[in-house]
Amino acid sequence: MKFFIDTANLAQIKEAQALGVLDGVTTNPSLMAKEGITGKDSILKHYVDICNLVDGDVSAEVNALDFDGMVREGEELAELHEQIVVKLPMTKEGVMAAKYFSDRGVKTNVTLVFSAGQAILAAKAGATYLSPFIGRIDDSSWDGIELIAQISHIYNVQGFKTEILAASIRNALHIVRCAEAGADVCTCPLDS
Ligand code: E4P
């Protein structure tokens, strides 16, 4: 299982990189805002700074909710650096955008996933990564780990290549249980 760090904090990314077990980074608009990074130019520069700190994939999220906007923003993000993965929401238009980018060889991370049906759709669209939100599922009194196990089973049976990127991780037990359940990647804050 690969480890991604879920932050836009450069100091924490450096610390995780120094541990020697970091495989990539995930971010989102809230994590950027938490670091005081606002405004398009600052955000784009920050993504490049992150890419220059790590060797692996760096997920950069689009803000648009419509297909044309996602394509426009995603193309701009993908051009920033070869390590950028375009992060798209699991919506009808997000699935269409995932297919658009997959057809053009651009890596994608379909995020905000809460069901196995959504996981099948994203895989059919050729998503590189699929991000089920474990912590938020647990918050809703379902079992996030059960979902990871279900998606892992489906992807194995069907031969889908999309990697399961367990997100919304809240504690160390989540990480261990995601590894048991078949997650390909776990993204977590440094203190998990
Ligand atoms: C993953 O890519 C997301 O940035 C993150 O895990 C969201 O988790 P949250 O539930 O802590 O917002």
PDB file of C-alpha atoms and ligand atoms in Angstrom:
ATOM      1  CA  MET A   1       0.000   0.000   0.000  1.00  0.00           C
ATOM      2  CA  LYS A   2       1.287   3.441  -0.920  1.00  0.00           C
ATOM      3  CA  PHE A   3       1.261   6.387   1.520  1.00  0.00           C
ATOM      4  CA  PHE A   4       0.134   9.824   0.390  1.00  0.00           C
ATOM      5  CA  ILE A   5       0.048  12.805   2.738  1.00  0.00           C
ATOM      6  CA  ASP A   6      -3.215  14.766   2.838  1.00  0.00           C
ATOM      7  CA  THR A   7      -2.092  18.361   3.303  1.00  0.00           C
ATOM      8  CA  ALA A   8      -0.956  21.533   1.559  1.00  0.00           C
ATOM      9  CA  ASN A   9       1.531  22.310   4.360  1.00  0.00           C
ATOM     10  CA  LEU A  10       5.032  22.336   2.849  1.00  0.00           C
ATOM     11  CA  ALA A  11       6.799  21.743   6.185  1.00  0.00           C
ATOM     12  CA  GLN A  12       4.706  18.628   6.849  1.00  0.00           C
ATOM     13  CA  ILE A  13       5.285  17.382   3.299  1.00  0.00           C
ATOM     14  CA  LYS A  14       9.048  17.807   3.801  1.00  0.00           C
ATOM     15  CA  GLU A  15       8.864  15.951   7.123  1.00  0.00           C
ATOM     16  CA  ALA A  16       6.934  13.057   5.571  1.00  0.00           C
ATOM     17  CA  GLN A  17       9.319  12.963   2.608  1.00  0.00           C
ATOM     18  CA  ALA A  18      12.280  12.760   5.016  1.00  0.00           C
ATOM     19  CA  LEU A  19      10.746   9.638   6.595  1.00  0.00           C
ATOM     20  CA  GLY A  20      11.400   7.881   3.293  1.00  0.00           C
ATOM     21  CA  VAL A  21       7.945   6.301   3.013  1.00  0.00           C
ATOM     22  CA  LEU A  22       6.043   9.009   1.149  1.00  0.00           C
ATOM     23  CA  ASP A  23       4.584   8.137  -2.260  1.00  0.00           C
ATOM     24  CA  GLY A  24       2.550  11.256  -3.076  1.00  0.00           C
ATOM     25  CA  VAL A  25       0.319  14.104  -1.908  1.00  0.00           C
ATOM     26  CA  THR A  26      -3.392  14.871  -1.948  1.00  0.00           C
ATOM     27  CA  THR A  27      -4.799  18.354  -1.446  1.00  0.00           C
ATOM     28  CA  ASN A  28      -8.153  20.040  -1.695  1.00  0.00           C
ATOM     29  CA  PRO A  29      -9.380  23.668  -1.653  1.00  0.00           C
ATOM     30  CA  SER A  30     -10.009  23.558   2.132  1.00  0.00           C
ATOM     31  CA  LEU A  31      -6.465  22.340   2.814  1.00  0.00           C
ATOM     32  CA  MET A  32      -5.089  25.133   0.597  1.00  0.00           C
ATOM     33  CA  ALA A  33      -7.183  27.750   2.434  1.00  0.00           C
ATOM     34  CA  LYS A  34      -5.970  26.353   5.778  1.00  0.00           C
ATOM     35  CA  GLU A  35      -2.416  27.271   4.722  1.00  0.00           C
ATOM     36  CA  GLY A  36      -3.554  30.750   3.695  1.00  0.00           C
ATOM     37  CA  ILE A  37      -3.053  29.968  -0.002  1.00  0.00           C
ATOM     38  CA  THR A  38      -5.771  31.852  -1.865  1.00  0.00           C
ATOM     39  CA  GLY A  39      -6.079  33.299  -5.351  1.00  0.00           C
ATOM     40  CA  LYS A  40      -5.485  31.358  -8.548  1.00  0.00           C
ATOM     41  CA  ASP A  41      -1.835  32.301  -9.123  1.00  0.00           C
ATOM     42  CA  SER A  42      -0.807  31.469  -5.544  1.00  0.00           C
ATOM     43  CA  ILE A  43      -2.631  28.153  -5.673  1.00  0.00           C
ATOM     44  CA  LEU A  44      -1.042  27.129  -8.995  1.00  0.00           C
ATOM     45  CA  LYS A  45       2.422  28.111  -7.713  1.00  0.00           C
ATOM     46  CA  HIS A  46       1.835  26.126  -4.520  1.00  0.00           C
ATOM     47  CA  TYR A  47       1.057  22.977  -6.535  1.00  0.00           C
ATOM     48  CA  VAL A  48       4.371  23.363  -8.373  1.00  0.00           C
ATOM     49  CA  ASP A  49       6.187  23.865  -5.039  1.00  0.00           C
ATOM     50  CA  ILE A  50       4.624  20.644  -3.742  1.00  0.00           C
ATOM     51  CA  CYS A  51       5.600  18.730  -6.901  1.00  0.00           C
ATOM     52  CA  ASN A  52       9.179  19.923  -6.484  1.00  0.00           C
ATOM     53  CA  LEU A  53       9.301  18.490  -2.950  1.00  0.00           C
ATOM     54  CA  VAL A  54       8.111  14.945  -3.672  1.00  0.00           C
ATOM     55  CA  ASP A  55       8.682  12.281  -6.325  1.00  0.00           C
ATOM     56  CA  GLY A  56       5.143  10.882  -6.597  1.00  0.00           C
ATOM     57  CA  ASP A  57       1.689  11.930  -7.766  1.00  0.00           C
ATOM     58  CA  VAL A  58       0.166  15.180  -6.478  1.00  0.00           C
ATOM     59  CA  SER A  59      -3.634  15.498  -6.634  1.00  0.00           C
ATOM     60  CA  ALA A  60      -4.851  19.003  -7.509  1.00  0.00           C
ATOM     61  CA  GLU A  61      -8.609  19.542  -7.247  1.00  0.00           C
ATOM     62  CA  VAL A  62     -10.793  21.451  -9.695  1.00  0.00           C
ATOM     63  CA  ASN A  63     -13.346  23.909  -8.302  1.00  0.00           C
ATOM     64  CA  ALA A  64     -15.737  23.828 -11.258  1.00  0.00           C
ATOM     65  CA  LEU A  65     -18.839  21.675 -11.091  1.00  0.00           C
ATOM     66  CA  ASP A  66     -19.678  21.703 -14.822  1.00  0.00           C
ATOM     67  CA  PHE A  67     -17.930  19.562 -17.447  1.00  0.00           C
ATOM     68  CA  ASP A  68     -16.484  22.452 -19.495  1.00  0.00           C
ATOM     69  CA  GLY A  69     -15.163  24.155 -16.376  1.00  0.00           C
ATOM     70  CA  MET A  70     -13.608  20.928 -15.070  1.00  0.00           C
ATOM     71  CA  VAL A  71     -11.893  20.333 -18.413  1.00  0.00           C
ATOM     72  CA  ARG A  72     -10.611  23.909 -18.551  1.00  0.00           C
ATOM     73  CA  GLU A  73      -9.280  23.862 -14.980  1.00  0.00           C
ATOM     74  CA  GLY A  74      -7.987  20.288 -15.246  1.00  0.00           C
ATOM     75  CA  GLU A  75      -6.005  21.039 -18.403  1.00  0.00           C
ATOM     76  CA  GLU A  76      -4.439  24.062 -16.727  1.00  0.00           C
ATOM     77  CA  LEU A  77      -3.515  21.992 -13.665  1.00  0.00           C
ATOM     78  CA  ALA A  78      -2.129  19.092 -15.717  1.00  0.00           C
ATOM     79  CA  GLU A  79       0.128  21.465 -17.645  1.00  0.00           C
ATOM     80  CA  LEU A  80       1.737  22.710 -14.426  1.00  0.00           C
ATOM     81  CA  HIS A  81       3.831  19.606 -13.783  1.00  0.00           C
ATOM     82  CA  GLU A  82       4.051  15.966 -14.908  1.00  0.00           C
ATOM     83  CA  GLN A  83       3.288  14.786 -11.342  1.00  0.00           C
ATOM     84  CA  ILE A  84      -0.112  16.502 -11.232  1.00  0.00           C
ATOM     85  CA  VAL A  85      -3.195  14.285 -11.018  1.00  0.00           C
ATOM     86  CA  VAL A  86      -6.484  16.077 -11.779  1.00  0.00           C
ATOM     87  CA  LYS A  87      -8.881  15.592  -8.864  1.00  0.00           C
ATOM     88  CA  LEU A  88     -12.539  15.540  -9.918  1.00  0.00           C
ATOM     89  CA  PRO A  89     -15.731  15.228  -7.876  1.00  0.00           C
ATOM     90  CA  MET A  90     -17.838  12.068  -8.168  1.00  0.00           C
ATOM     91  CA  THR A  91     -20.734  13.618 -10.059  1.00  0.00           C
ATOM     92  CA  LYS A  92     -22.185  12.910 -13.486  1.00  0.00           C
ATOM     93  CA  GLU A  93     -20.055  15.697 -14.980  1.00  0.00           C
ATOM     94  CA  GLY A  94     -17.035  14.569 -12.956  1.00  0.00           C
ATOM     95  CA  VAL A  95     -17.308  11.083 -14.462  1.00  0.00           C
ATOM     96  CA  MET A  96     -17.541  12.611 -17.947  1.00  0.00           C
ATOM     97  CA  ALA A  97     -14.436  14.694 -17.213  1.00  0.00           C
ATOM     98  CA  ALA A  98     -12.588  11.605 -15.905  1.00  0.00           C
ATOM     99  CA  LYS A  99     -13.309   9.863 -19.221  1.00  0.00           C
ATOM    100  CA  TYR A 100     -12.178  12.971 -21.149  1.00  0.00           C
ATOM    101  CA  PHE A 101      -8.828  13.070 -19.328  1.00  0.00           C
ATOM    102  CA  SER A 102      -8.330   9.302 -19.374  1.00  0.00           C
ATOM    103  CA  ASP A 103      -8.770   9.327 -23.179  1.00  0.00           C
ATOM    104  CA  ARG A 104      -5.965  11.924 -23.345  1.00  0.00           C
ATOM    105  CA  GLY A 105      -3.561  10.139 -20.991  1.00  0.00           C
ATOM    106  CA  VAL A 106      -4.015  12.578 -18.089  1.00  0.00           C
ATOM    107  CA  LYS A 107      -4.146  10.989 -14.619  1.00  0.00           C
ATOM    108  CA  THR A 108      -7.268  11.588 -12.519  1.00  0.00           C
ATOM    109  CA  ASN A 109      -8.437  11.103  -8.943  1.00  0.00           C
ATOM    110  CA  VAL A 110     -12.224  10.782  -8.648  1.00  0.00           C
ATOM    111  CA  THR A 111     -13.020  11.979  -5.152  1.00  0.00           C
ATOM    112  CA  LEU A 112     -15.965  12.143  -2.719  1.00  0.00           C
ATOM    113  CA  VAL A 113     -16.882   8.505  -3.305  1.00  0.00           C
ATOM    114  CA  PHE A 114     -19.448   6.932  -0.975  1.00  0.00           C
ATOM    115  CA  SER A 115     -20.673   3.785  -2.763  1.00  0.00           C
ATOM    116  CA  ALA A 116     -19.568   0.774  -4.791  1.00  0.00           C
ATOM    117  CA  GLY A 117     -21.765   1.877  -7.696  1.00  0.00           C
ATOM    118  CA  GLN A 118     -19.834   5.134  -7.903  1.00  0.00           C
ATOM    119  CA  ALA A 119     -16.590   3.131  -7.799  1.00  0.00           C
ATOM    120  CA  ILE A 120     -17.689   1.077 -10.817  1.00  0.00           C
ATOM    121  CA  LEU A 121     -18.628   4.217 -12.783  1.00  0.00           C
ATOM    122  CA  ALA A 122     -15.270   5.893 -12.076  1.00  0.00           C
ATOM    123  CA  ALA A 123     -13.357   2.758 -13.066  1.00  0.00           C
ATOM    124  CA  LYS A 124     -15.375   2.498 -16.313  1.00  0.00           C
ATOM    125  CA  ALA A 125     -14.425   6.122 -17.011  1.00  0.00           C
ATOM    126  CA  GLY A 126     -10.748   5.164 -16.659  1.00  0.00           C
ATOM    127  CA  ALA A 127      -9.974   7.024 -13.420  1.00  0.00           C
ATOM    128  CA  THR A 128      -6.401   6.501 -12.191  1.00  0.00           C
ATOM    129  CA  TYR A 129      -7.421   6.785  -8.534  1.00  0.00           C
ATOM    130  CA  LEU A 130     -10.726   6.480  -6.687  1.00  0.00           C
ATOM    131  CA  SER A 131     -11.096   8.186  -3.296  1.00  0.00           C
ATOM    132  CA  PRO A 132     -13.718   6.700  -0.940  1.00  0.00           C
ATOM    133  CA  PHE A 133     -14.151   8.927   2.146  1.00  0.00           C
ATOM    134  CA  ILE A 134     -13.766   6.519   5.044  1.00  0.00           C
ATOM    135  CA  GLY A 135     -14.077   8.946   7.971  1.00  0.00           C
ATOM    136  CA  ARG A 136     -17.113  10.691   6.610  1.00  0.00           C
ATOM    137  CA  ILE A 137     -18.814   7.347   5.931  1.00  0.00           C
ATOM    138  CA  ASP A 138     -18.131   6.311   9.542  1.00  0.00           C
ATOM    139  CA  ASP A 139     -19.567   9.683  10.658  1.00  0.00           C
ATOM    140  CA  SER A 140     -22.792   8.707   8.897  1.00  0.00           C
ATOM    141  CA  SER A 141     -22.887   5.421  10.867  1.00  0.00           C
ATOM    142  CA  TRP A 142     -21.950   3.218   7.880  1.00  0.00           C
ATOM    143  CA  ASP A 143     -18.657   1.283   7.786  1.00  0.00           C
ATOM    144  CA  GLY A 144     -16.052   2.946   5.552  1.00  0.00           C
ATOM    145  CA  ILE A 145     -13.706  -0.040   5.733  1.00  0.00           C
ATOM    146  CA  GLU A 146     -16.488  -2.351   4.497  1.00  0.00           C
ATOM    147  CA  LEU A 147     -16.763  -0.126   1.417  1.00  0.00           C
ATOM    148  CA  ILE A 148     -13.012  -0.406   0.752  1.00  0.00           C
ATOM    149  CA  ALA A 149     -13.270  -4.206   0.969  1.00  0.00           C
ATOM    150  CA  GLN A 150     -16.303  -4.272  -1.350  1.00  0.00           C
ATOM    151  CA  ILE A 151     -14.659  -2.057  -3.979  1.00  0.00           C
ATOM    152  CA  SER A 152     -11.414  -4.044  -3.747  1.00  0.00           C
ATOM    153  CA  HIS A 153     -13.362  -7.269  -4.396  1.00  0.00           C
ATOM    154  CA  ILE A 154     -15.229  -5.762  -7.358  1.00  0.00           C
ATOM    155  CA  TYR A 155     -12.074  -4.320  -8.939  1.00  0.00           C
ATOM    156  CA  ASN A 156     -10.269  -7.672  -8.564  1.00  0.00           C
ATOM    157  CA  VAL A 157     -13.152  -9.704  -9.997  1.00  0.00           C
ATOM    158  CA  GLN A 158     -13.664  -7.288 -12.892  1.00  0.00           C
ATOM    159  CA  GLY A 159      -9.997  -6.578 -13.578  1.00  0.00           C
ATOM    160  CA  PHE A 160     -10.362  -2.801 -13.204  1.00  0.00           C
ATOM    161  CA  LYS A 161      -7.016  -1.005 -13.037  1.00  0.00           C
ATOM    162  CA  THR A 162      -8.212   2.038 -11.020  1.00  0.00           C
ATOM    163  CA  GLU A 163      -6.339   2.284  -7.709  1.00  0.00           C
ATOM    164  CA  ILE A 164      -8.330   2.574  -4.480  1.00  0.00           C
ATOM    165  CA  LEU A 165      -7.090   5.646  -2.589  1.00  0.00           C
ATOM    166  CA  ALA A 166      -8.587   5.542   0.903  1.00  0.00           C
ATOM    167  CA  ALA A 167      -9.258   9.140   2.015  1.00  0.00           C
ATOM    168  CA  SER A 168     -10.789  10.995   4.968  1.00  0.00           C
ATOM    169  CA  ILE A 169      -8.584   8.942   7.288  1.00  0.00           C
ATOM    170  CA  ARG A 170      -9.012   9.850  10.961  1.00  0.00           C
ATOM    171  CA  ASN A 171      -6.668   7.522  12.873  1.00  0.00           C
ATOM    172  CA  ALA A 172      -3.943   4.878  12.680  1.00  0.00           C
ATOM    173  CA  LEU A 173      -6.456   2.019  12.948  1.00  0.00           C
ATOM    174  CA  HIS A 174      -8.135   3.274   9.769  1.00  0.00           C
ATOM    175  CA  ILE A 175      -4.766   2.948   7.996  1.00  0.00           C
ATOM    176  CA  VAL A 176      -4.189  -0.623   9.175  1.00  0.00           C
ATOM    177  CA  ARG A 177      -7.728  -1.679   8.333  1.00  0.00           C
ATOM    178  CA  CYS A 178      -7.513  -0.055   4.867  1.00  0.00           C
ATOM    179  CA  ALA A 179      -4.368  -2.110   4.239  1.00  0.00           C
ATOM    180  CA  GLU A 180      -6.223  -5.284   5.313  1.00  0.00           C
ATOM    181  CA  ALA A 181      -9.244  -4.427   3.145  1.00  0.00           C
ATOM    182  CA  GLY A 182      -7.204  -3.988  -0.052  1.00  0.00           C
ATOM    183  CA  ALA A 183      -6.650  -0.240  -0.452  1.00  0.00           C
ATOM    184  CA  ASP A 184      -3.850   0.520  -2.927  1.00  0.00           C
ATOM    185  CA  VAL A 185      -3.128   3.915  -1.350  1.00  0.00           C
ATOM    186  CA  CYS A 186      -3.954   5.565   1.955  1.00  0.00           C
ATOM    187  CA  THR A 187      -3.864   9.370   2.205  1.00  0.00           C
ATOM    188  CA  CYS A 188      -3.641  10.789   5.683  1.00  0.00           C
ATOM    189  CA  PRO A 189      -2.567  13.799   7.714  1.00  0.00           C
ATOM    190  CA  LEU A 190       0.955  13.561   9.175  1.00  0.00           C
ATOM    191  CA  ASP A 191      -0.371  13.006  12.704  1.00  0.00           C
ATOM    192  CA  SER A 192      -2.299   9.831  11.739  1.00  0.00           C
TER     193      SER A 192
HETATM  194  C1  E4P B   1      -8.602  13.421   0.202  1.00  0.00           C
HETATM  195  O1  E4P B   1      -8.095  13.547  -0.900  1.00  0.00           O
HETATM  196  C2  E4P B   1      -9.261  14.518   0.932  1.00  0.00           C
HETATM  197  O2  E4P B   1      -8.483  15.684   0.808  1.00  0.00           O
HETATM  198  C3  E4P B   1      -9.443  14.277   2.414  1.00  0.00           C
HETATM  199  O3  E4P B   1      -9.040  12.995   2.801  1.00  0.00           O
HETATM  200  C4  E4P B   1     -10.781  14.722   2.914  1.00  0.00           C
HETATM  201  O4  E4P B   1     -11.016  14.262   4.204  1.00  0.00           O
HETATM  202  P1  E4P B   1     -11.861  15.039   5.317  1.00  0.00           P
HETATM  203  O5  E4P B   1     -13.021  14.178   5.642  1.00  0.00           O
HETATM  204  O6  E4P B   1     -10.915  15.140   6.477  1.00  0.00           O
HETATM  205  O7  E4P B   1     -12.250  16.382   4.756  1.00  0.00           O
END
